Tab-separated table of N, CA and C in Angstrom:
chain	number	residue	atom	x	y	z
F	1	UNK	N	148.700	-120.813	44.517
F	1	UNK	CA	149.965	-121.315	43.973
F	1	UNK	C	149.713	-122.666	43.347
F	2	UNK	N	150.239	-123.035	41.995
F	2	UNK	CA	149.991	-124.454	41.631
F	2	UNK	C	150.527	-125.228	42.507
F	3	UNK	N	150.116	-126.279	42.911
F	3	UNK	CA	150.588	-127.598	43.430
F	3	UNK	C	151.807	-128.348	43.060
F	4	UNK	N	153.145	-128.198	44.002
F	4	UNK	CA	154.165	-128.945	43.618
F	4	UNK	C	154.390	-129.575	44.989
F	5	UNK	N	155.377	-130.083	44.452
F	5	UNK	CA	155.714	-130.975	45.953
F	5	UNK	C	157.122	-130.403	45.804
F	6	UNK	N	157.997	-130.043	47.507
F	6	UNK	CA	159.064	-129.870	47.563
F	6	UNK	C	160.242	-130.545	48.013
F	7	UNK	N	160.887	-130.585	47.253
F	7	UNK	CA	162.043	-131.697	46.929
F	7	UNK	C	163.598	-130.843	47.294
F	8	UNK	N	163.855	-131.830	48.711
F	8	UNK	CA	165.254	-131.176	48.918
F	8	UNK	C	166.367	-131.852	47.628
F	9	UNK	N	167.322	-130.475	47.437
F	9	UNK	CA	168.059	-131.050	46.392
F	9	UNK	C	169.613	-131.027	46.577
F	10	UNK	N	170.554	-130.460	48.400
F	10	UNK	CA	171.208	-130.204	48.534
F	10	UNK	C	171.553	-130.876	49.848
F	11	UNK	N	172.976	-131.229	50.496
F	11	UNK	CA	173.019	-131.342	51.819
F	11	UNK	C	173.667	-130.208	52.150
F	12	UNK	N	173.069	-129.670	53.787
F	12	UNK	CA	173.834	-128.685	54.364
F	12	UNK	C	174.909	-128.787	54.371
F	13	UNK	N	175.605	-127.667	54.017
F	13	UNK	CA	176.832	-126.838	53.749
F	13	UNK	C	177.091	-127.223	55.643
F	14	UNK	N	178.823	-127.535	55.903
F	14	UNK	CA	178.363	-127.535	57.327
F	14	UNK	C	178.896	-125.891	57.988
F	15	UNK	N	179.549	-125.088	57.487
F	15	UNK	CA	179.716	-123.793	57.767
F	15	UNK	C	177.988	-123.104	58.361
F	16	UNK	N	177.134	-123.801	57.619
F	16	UNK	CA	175.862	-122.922	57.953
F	16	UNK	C	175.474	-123.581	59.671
F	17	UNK	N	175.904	-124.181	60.014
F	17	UNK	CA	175.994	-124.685	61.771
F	17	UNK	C	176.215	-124.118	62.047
F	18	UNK	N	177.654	-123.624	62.245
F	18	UNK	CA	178.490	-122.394	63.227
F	18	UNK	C	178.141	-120.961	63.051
F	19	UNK	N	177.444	-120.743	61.950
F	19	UNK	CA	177.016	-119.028	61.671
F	19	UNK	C	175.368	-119.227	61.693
F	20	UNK	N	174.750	-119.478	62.901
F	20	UNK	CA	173.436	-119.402	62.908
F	20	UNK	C	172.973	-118.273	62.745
F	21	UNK	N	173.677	-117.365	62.669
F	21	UNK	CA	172.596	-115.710	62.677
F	21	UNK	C	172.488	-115.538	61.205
F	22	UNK	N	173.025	-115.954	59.970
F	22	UNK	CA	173.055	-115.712	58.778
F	22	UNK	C	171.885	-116.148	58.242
F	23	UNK	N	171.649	-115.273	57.227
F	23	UNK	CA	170.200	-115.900	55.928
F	23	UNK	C	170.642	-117.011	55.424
F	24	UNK	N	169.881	-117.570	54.783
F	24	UNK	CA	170.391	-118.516	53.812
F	24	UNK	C	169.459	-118.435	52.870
F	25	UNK	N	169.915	-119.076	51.428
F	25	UNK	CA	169.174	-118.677	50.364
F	25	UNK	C	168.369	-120.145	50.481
F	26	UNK	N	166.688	-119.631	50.237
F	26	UNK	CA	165.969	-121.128	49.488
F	26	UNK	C	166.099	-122.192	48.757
F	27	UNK	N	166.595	-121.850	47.699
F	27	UNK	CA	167.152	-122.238	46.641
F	27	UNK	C	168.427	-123.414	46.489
F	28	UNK	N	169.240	-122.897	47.772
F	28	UNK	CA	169.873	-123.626	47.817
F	28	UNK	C	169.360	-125.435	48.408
F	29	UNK	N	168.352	-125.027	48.964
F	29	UNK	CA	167.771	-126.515	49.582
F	29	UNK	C	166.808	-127.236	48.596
F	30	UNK	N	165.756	-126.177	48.041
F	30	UNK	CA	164.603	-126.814	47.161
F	30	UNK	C	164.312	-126.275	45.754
F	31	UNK	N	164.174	-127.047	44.936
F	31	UNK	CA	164.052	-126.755	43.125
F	31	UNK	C	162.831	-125.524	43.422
F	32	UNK	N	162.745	-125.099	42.143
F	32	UNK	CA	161.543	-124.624	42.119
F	32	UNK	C	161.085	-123.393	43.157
F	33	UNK	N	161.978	-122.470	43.389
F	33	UNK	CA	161.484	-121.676	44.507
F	33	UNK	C	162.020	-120.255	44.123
F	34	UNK	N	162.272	-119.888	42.779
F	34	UNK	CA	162.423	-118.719	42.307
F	34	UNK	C	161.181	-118.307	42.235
F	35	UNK	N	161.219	-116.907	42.429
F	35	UNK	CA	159.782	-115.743	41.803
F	35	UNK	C	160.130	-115.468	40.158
F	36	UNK	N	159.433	-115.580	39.331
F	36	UNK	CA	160.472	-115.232	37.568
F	36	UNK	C	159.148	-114.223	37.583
F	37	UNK	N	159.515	-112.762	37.304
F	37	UNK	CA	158.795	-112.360	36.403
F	37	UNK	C	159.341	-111.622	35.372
F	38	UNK	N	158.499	-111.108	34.542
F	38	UNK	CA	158.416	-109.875	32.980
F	38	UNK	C	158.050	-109.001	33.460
F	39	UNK	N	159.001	-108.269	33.346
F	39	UNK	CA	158.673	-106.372	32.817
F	39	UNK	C	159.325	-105.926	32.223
F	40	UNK	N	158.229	-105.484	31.271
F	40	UNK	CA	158.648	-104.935	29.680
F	40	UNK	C	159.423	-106.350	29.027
F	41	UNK	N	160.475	-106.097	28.675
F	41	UNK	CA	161.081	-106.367	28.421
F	41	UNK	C	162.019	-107.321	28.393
F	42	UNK	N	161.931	-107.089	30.132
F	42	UNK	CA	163.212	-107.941	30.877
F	42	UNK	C	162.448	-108.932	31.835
F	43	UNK	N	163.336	-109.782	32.083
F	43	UNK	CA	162.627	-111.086	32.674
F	43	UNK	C	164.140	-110.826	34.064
F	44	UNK	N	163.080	-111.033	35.055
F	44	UNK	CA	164.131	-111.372	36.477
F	44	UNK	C	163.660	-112.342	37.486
F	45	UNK	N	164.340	-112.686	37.781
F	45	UNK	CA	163.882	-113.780	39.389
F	45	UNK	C	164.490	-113.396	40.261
F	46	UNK	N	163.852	-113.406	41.582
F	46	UNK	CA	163.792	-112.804	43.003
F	46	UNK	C	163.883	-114.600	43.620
F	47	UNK	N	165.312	-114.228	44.152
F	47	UNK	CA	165.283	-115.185	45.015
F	47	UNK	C	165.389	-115.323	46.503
F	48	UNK	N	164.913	-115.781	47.244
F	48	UNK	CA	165.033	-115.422	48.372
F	48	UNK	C	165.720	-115.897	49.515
F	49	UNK	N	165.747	-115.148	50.824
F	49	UNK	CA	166.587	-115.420	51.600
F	49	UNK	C	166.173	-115.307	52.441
F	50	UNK	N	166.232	-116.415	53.801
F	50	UNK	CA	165.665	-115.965	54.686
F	50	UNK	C	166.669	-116.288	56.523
F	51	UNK	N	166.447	-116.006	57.325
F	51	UNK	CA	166.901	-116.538	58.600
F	51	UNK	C	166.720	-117.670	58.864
F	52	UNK	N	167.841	-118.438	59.467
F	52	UNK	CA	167.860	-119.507	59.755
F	52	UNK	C	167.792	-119.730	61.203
F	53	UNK	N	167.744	-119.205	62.077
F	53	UNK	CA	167.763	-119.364	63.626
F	53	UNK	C	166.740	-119.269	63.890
F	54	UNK	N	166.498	-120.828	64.484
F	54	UNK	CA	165.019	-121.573	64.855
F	54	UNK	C	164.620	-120.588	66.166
F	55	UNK	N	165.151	-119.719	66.689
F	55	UNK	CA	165.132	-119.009	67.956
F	55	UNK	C	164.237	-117.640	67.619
F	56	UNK	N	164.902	-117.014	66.432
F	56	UNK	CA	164.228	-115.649	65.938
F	56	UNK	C	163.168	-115.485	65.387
F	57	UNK	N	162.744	-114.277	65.768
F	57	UNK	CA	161.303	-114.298	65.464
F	57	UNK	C	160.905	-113.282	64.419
F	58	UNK	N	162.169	-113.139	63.348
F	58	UNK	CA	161.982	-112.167	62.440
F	58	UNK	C	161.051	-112.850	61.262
F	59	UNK	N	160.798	-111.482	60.580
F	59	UNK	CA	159.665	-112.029	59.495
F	59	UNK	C	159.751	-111.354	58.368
F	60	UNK	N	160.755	-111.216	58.375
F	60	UNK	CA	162.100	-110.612	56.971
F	60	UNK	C	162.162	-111.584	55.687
F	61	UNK	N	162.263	-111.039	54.549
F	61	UNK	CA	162.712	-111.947	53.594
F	61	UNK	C	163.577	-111.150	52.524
F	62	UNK	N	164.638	-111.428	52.465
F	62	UNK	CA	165.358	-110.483	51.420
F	62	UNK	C	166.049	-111.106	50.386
F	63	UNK	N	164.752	-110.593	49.178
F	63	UNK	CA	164.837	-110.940	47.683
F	63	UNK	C	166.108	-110.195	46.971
F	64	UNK	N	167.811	-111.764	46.253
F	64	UNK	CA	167.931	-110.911	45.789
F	64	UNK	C	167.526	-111.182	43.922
F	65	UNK	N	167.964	-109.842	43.496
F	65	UNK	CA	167.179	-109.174	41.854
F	65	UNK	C	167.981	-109.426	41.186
F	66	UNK	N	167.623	-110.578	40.659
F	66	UNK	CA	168.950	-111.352	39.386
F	66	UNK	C	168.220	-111.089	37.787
F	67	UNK	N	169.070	-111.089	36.845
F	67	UNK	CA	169.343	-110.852	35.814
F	67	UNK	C	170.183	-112.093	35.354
F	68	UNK	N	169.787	-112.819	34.433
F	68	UNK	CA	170.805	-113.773	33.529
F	68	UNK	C	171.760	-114.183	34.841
F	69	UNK	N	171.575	-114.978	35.631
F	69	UNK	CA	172.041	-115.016	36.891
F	69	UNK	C	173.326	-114.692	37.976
F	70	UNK	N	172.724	-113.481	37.411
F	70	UNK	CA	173.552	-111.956	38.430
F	70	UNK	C	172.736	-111.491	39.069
F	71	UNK	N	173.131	-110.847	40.309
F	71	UNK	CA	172.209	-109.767	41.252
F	71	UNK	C	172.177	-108.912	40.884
F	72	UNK	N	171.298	-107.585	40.665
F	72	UNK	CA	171.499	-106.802	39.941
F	72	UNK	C	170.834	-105.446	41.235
F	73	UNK	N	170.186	-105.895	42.018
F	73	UNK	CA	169.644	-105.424	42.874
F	73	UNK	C	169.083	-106.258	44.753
F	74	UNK	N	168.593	-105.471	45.499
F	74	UNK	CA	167.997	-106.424	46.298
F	74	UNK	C	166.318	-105.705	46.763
F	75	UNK	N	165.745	-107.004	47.073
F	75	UNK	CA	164.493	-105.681	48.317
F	75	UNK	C	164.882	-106.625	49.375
F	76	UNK	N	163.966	-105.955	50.620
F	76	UNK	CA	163.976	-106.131	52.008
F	76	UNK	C	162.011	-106.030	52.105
F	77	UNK	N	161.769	-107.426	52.584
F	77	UNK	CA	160.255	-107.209	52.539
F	77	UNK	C	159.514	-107.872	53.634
F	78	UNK	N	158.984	-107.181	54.627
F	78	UNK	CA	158.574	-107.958	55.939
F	78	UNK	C	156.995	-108.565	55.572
F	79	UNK	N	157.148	-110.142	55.645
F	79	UNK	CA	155.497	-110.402	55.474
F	79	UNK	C	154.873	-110.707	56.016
F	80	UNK	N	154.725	-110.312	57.770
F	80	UNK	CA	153.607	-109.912	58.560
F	80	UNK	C	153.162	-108.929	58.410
F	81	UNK	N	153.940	-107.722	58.065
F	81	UNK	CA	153.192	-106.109	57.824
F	81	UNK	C	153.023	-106.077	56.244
F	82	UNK	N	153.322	-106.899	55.386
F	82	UNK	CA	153.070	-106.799	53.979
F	82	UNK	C	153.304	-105.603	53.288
F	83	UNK	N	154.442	-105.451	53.969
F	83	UNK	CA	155.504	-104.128	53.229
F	83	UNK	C	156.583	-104.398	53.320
F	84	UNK	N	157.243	-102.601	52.521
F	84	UNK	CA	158.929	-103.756	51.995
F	84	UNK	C	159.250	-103.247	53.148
F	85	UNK	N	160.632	-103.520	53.659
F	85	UNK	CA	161.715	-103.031	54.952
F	85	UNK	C	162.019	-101.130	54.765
F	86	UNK	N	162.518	-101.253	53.806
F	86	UNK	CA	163.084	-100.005	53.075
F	86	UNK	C	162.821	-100.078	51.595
F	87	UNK	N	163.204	-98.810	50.916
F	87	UNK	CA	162.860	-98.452	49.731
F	87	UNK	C	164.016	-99.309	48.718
F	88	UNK	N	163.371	-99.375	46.965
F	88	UNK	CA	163.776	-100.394	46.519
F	88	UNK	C	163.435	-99.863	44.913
F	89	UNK	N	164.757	-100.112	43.815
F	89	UNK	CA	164.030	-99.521	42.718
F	89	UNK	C	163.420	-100.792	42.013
F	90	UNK	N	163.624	-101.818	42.611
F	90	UNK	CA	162.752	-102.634	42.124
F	90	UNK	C	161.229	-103.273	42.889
F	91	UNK	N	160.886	-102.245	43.533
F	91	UNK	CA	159.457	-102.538	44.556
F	91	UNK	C	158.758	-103.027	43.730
F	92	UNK	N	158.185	-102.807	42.201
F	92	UNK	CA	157.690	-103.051	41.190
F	92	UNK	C	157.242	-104.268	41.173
F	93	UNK	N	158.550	-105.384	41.447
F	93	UNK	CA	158.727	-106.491	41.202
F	93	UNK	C	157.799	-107.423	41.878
F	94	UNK	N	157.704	-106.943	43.237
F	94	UNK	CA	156.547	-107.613	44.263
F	94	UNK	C	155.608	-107.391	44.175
F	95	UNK	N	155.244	-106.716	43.212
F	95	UNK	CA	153.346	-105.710	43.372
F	95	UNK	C	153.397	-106.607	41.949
F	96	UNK	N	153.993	-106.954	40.871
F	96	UNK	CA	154.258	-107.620	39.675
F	96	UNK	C	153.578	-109.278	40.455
F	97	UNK	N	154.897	-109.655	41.357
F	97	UNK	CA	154.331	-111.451	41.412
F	97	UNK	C	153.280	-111.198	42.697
F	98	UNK	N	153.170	-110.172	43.272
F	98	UNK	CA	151.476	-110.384	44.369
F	98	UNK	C	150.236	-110.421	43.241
F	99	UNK	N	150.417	-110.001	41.994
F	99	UNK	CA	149.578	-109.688	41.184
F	99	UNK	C	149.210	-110.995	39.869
F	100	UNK	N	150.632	-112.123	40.472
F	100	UNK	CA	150.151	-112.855	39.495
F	100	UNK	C	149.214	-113.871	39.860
F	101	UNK	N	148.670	-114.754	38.927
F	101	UNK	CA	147.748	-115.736	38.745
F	101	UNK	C	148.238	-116.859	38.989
F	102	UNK	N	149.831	-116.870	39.037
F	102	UNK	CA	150.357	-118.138	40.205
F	102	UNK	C	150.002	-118.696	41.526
F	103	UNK	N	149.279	-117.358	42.131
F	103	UNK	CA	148.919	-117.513	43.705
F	103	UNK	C	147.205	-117.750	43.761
F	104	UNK	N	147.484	-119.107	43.951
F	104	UNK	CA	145.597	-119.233	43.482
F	104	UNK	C	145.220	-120.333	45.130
F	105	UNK	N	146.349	-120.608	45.667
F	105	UNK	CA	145.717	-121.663	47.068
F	105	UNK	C	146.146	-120.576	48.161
F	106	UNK	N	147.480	-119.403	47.519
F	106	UNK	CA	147.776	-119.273	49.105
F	106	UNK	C	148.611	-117.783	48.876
F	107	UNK	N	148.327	-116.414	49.668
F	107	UNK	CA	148.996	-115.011	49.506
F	107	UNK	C	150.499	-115.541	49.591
F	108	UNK	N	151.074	-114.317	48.746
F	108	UNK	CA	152.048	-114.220	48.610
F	108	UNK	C	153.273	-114.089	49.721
F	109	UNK	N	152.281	-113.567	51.260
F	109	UNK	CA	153.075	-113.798	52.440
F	109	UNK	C	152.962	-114.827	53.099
F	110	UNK	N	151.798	-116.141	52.490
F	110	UNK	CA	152.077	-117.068	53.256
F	110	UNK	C	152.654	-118.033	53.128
F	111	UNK	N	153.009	-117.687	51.247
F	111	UNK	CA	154.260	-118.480	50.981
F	111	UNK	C	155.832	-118.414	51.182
F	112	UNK	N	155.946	-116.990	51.451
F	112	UNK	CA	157.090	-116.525	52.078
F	112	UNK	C	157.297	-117.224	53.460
F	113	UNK	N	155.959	-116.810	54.608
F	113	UNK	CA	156.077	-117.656	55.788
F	113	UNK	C	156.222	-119.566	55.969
F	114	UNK	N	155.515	-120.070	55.355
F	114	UNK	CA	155.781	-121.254	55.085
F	114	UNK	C	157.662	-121.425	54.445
F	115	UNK	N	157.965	-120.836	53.689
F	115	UNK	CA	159.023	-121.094	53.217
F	115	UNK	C	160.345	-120.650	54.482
F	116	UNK	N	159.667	-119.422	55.211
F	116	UNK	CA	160.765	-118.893	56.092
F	116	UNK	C	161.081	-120.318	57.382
F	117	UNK	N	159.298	-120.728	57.787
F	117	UNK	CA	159.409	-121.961	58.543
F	117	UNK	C	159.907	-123.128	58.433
F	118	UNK	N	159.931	-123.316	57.128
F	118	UNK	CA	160.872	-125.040	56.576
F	118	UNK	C	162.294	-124.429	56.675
F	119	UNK	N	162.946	-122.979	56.106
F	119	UNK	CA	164.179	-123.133	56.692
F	119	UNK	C	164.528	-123.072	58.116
F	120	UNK	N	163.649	-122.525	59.086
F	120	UNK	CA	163.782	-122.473	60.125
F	120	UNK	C	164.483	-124.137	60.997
F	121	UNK	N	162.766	-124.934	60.441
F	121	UNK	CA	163.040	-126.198	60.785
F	121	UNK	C	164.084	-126.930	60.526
F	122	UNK	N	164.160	-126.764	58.946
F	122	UNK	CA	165.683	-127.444	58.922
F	122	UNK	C	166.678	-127.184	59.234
F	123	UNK	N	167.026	-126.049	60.010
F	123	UNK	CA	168.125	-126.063	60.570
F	123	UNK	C	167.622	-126.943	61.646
F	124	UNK	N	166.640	-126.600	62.314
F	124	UNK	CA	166.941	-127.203	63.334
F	124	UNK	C	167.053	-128.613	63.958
F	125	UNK	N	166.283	-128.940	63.249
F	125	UNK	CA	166.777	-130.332	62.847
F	125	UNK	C	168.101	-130.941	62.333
F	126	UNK	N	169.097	-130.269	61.658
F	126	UNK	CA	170.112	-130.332	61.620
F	126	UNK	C	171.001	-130.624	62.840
F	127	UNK	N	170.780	-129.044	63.197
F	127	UNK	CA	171.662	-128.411	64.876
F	127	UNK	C	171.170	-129.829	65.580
F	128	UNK	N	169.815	-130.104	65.450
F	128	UNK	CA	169.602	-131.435	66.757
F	128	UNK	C	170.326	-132.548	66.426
F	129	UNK	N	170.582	-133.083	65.186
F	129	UNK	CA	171.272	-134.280	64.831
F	129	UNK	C	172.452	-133.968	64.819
F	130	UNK	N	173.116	-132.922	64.939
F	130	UNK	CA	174.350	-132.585	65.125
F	130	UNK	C	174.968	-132.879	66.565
F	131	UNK	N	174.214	-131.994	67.313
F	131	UNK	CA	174.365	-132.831	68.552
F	131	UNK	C	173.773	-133.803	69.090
F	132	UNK	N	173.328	-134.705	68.270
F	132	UNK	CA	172.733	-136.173	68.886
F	132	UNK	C	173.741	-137.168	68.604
F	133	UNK	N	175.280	-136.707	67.188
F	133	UNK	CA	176.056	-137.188	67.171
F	133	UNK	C	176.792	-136.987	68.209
F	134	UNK	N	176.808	-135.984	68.555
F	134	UNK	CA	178.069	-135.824	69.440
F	134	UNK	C	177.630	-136.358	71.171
F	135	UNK	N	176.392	-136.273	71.297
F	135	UNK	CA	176.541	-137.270	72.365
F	135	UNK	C	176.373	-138.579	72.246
F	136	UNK	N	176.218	-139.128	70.718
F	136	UNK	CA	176.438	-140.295	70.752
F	136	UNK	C	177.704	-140.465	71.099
F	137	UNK	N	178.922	-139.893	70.402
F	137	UNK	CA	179.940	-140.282	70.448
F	137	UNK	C	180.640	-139.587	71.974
F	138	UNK	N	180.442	-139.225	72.554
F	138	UNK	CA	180.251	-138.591	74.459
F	138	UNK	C	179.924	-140.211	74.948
F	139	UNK	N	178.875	-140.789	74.414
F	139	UNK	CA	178.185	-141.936	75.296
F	139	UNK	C	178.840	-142.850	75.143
F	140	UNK	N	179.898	-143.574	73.807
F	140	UNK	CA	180.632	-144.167	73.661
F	140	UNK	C	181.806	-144.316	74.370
F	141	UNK	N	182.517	-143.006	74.894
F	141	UNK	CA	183.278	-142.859	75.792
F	141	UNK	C	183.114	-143.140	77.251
F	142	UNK	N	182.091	-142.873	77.431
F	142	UNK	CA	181.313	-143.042	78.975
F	142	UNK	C	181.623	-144.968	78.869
F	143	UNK	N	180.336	-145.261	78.229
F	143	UNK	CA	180.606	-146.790	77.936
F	143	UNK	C	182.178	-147.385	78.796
F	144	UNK	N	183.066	-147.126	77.022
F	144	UNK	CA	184.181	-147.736	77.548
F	144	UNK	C	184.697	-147.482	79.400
F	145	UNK	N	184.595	-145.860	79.737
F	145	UNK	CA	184.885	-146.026	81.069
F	145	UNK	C	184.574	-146.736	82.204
F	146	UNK	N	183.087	-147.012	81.932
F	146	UNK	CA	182.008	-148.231	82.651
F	146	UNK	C	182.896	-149.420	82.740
F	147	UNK	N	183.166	-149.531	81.754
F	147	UNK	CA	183.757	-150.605	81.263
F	147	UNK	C	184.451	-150.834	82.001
F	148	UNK	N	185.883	-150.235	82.102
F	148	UNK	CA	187.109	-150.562	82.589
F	148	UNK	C	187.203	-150.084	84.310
F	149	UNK	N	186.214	-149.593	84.837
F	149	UNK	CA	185.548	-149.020	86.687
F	149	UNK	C	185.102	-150.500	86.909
F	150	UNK	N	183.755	-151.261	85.925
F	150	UNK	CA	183.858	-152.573	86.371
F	150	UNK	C	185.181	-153.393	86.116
F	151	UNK	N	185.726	-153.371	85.153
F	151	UNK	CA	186.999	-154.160	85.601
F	151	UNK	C	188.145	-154.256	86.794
F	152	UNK	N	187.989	-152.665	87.061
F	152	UNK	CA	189.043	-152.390	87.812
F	152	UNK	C	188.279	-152.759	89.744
F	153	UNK	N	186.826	-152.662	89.318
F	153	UNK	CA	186.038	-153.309	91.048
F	153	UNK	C	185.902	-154.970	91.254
F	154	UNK	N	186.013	-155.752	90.161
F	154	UNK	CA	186.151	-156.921	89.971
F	154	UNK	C	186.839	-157.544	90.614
F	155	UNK	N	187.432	-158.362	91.054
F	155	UNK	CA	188.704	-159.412	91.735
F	155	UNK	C	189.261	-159.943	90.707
F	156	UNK	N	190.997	-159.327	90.898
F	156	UNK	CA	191.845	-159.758	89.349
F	156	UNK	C	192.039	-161.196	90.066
F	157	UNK	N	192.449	-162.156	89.203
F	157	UNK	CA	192.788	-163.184	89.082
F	157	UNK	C	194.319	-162.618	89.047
F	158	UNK	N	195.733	-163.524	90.039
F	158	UNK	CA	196.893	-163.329	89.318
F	158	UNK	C	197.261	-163.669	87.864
F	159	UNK	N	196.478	-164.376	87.172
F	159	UNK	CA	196.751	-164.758	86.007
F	159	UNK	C	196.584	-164.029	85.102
F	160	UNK	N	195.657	-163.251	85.154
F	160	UNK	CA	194.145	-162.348	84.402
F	160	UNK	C	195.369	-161.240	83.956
F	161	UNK	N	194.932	-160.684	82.484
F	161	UNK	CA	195.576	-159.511	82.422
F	161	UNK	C	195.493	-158.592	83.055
F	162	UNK	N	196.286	-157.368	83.070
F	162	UNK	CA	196.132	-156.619	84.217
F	162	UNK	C	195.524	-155.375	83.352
F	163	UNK	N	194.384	-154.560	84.550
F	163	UNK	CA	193.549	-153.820	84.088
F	163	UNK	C	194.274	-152.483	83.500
F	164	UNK	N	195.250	-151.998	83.612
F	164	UNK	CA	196.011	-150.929	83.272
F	164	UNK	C	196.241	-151.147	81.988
F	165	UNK	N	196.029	-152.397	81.316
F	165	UNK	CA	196.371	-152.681	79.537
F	165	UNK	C	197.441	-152.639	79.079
F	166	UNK	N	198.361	-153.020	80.258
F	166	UNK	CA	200.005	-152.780	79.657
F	166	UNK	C	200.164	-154.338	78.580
F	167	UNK	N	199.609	-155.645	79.155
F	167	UNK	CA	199.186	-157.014	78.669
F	167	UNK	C	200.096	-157.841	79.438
F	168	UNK	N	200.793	-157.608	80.504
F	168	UNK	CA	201.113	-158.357	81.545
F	168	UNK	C	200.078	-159.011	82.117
F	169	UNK	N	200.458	-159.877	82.837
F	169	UNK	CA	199.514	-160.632	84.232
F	169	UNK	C	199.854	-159.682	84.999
F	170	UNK	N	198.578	-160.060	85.855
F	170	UNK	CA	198.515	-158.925	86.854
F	170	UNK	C	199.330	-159.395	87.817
F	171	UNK	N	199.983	-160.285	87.895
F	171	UNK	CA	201.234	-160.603	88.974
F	171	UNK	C	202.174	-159.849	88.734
F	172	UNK	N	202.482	-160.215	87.513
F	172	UNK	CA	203.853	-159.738	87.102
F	172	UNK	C	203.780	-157.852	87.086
F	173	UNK	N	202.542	-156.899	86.747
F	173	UNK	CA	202.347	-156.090	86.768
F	173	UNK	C	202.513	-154.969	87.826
F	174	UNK	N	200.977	-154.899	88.000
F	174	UNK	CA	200.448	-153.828	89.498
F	174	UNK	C	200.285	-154.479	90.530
F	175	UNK	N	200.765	-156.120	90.907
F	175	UNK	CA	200.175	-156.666	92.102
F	175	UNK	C	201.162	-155.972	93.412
C-alpha cells in the first residue's frame, strides 16, 4: 500500500456510544480509505464497514458498492478466512483491488484488519473517556459531600452560619 498517514477528520457522532453492536463506516473517521476501482467501464468504490465493539471478535467487513455516490450493491467479506461471507454480484470487485499494485507493504486483509482494529480502538477509547467524565463529575459530588460531613463534625460556633445553608446563624437556626 503507498504510504499515507491517517488523519482523523470527524468527531464521534454520540448515538454511536449507546448502539455498540452496530458497524460503522471508515470513512466516516479517516480521508482516504475508499477502495476505487475500474471495470470496463465503470468506476466504483467499496467502502467499508466494520464493528465497533472493542469486545467482539468478529472479522467481518462489509463493503458497501457505490456508484456516483450511491450504493448500488454490498459484499460481506471475512479476512481471516480470505473469503467473502456469502455470495455477491459484485465478488469481482475484491479479486479486482486484491489484484492491484496499490498493495505493495501490506495484503489486502491486513489492511482490512488494521483498519477493523483502529475502529475498534476508537471506540474504545471513546466509551473510556466517556466514562472518565462521568466519574469525574460522580467525584465532584462526592467532594462537595466531604465537604459539608466535615462541616457538619466540626464545632459550630453560635455565630457561624449554620450548616443546613438556610444563611442564618446557627443560633438563630438548628441550635
Amino acid at each position: 500500500m503507498k504510504s499515507s498517514s491517517i488523519n482523523q477528520i470527524k468527531e464521534l457522532p454520540a448515538f454511536h456510544l449507546w448502539d455498540i453492536a452496530a458497524m460503522v463506516n471508515y470513512t466516516e473517521f479517516y480521508d482516504d480509505s475508499k477502495f476505487k476501482i475500474t471495470a470496463g467501464d465503470n468506476n466504483y468504490e467499496l467502502v467499508g464497514y466494520y464493528c465497533k465493539n472493542p469486545d467482539c471478535d468478529c472479522t467481518k467487513a462489509r463493503f458497501s458498492v457505490q456508484q456516483y455516490e450511491e450504493e448500488i450493491g454490498e459484499i460481506w467479506y471475512d479476512y481471516e478466512k480470505k473469503e467473502l461471507v456469502e455470495s455477491s454480484s459484485f465478488a469481482h470487485l475484491i479479486k479486482k483491488v486484491k489484484a492491484s499494485d496499490e498493495w505493495i507493504e501490506y495484503s489486502f486483509e491486513d489492511i482490512l484488519r488494521q483498519r477493523h482494529l483502529i475502529i475498534k480502538n476508537t471506540f474504545k477509547i471513546f466509551k473510556l473517556k466517556s466514562e472518565q467524565k462521568k466519574l469525574k463529575e460522580s467525584l465532584v459530588g462526592l467532594k462537595d459531600q466531604i465537604k459539608r460531613i466535615h462541616k457538619l463534625n466540626k464545632k459550630i460556633g453560635r455565630n457561624e452560619p449554620c450548616p443546613c445553608g438556610s444563611g442564618k446563624k446557627y443560633k438563630k437556626c438548628c441550635l
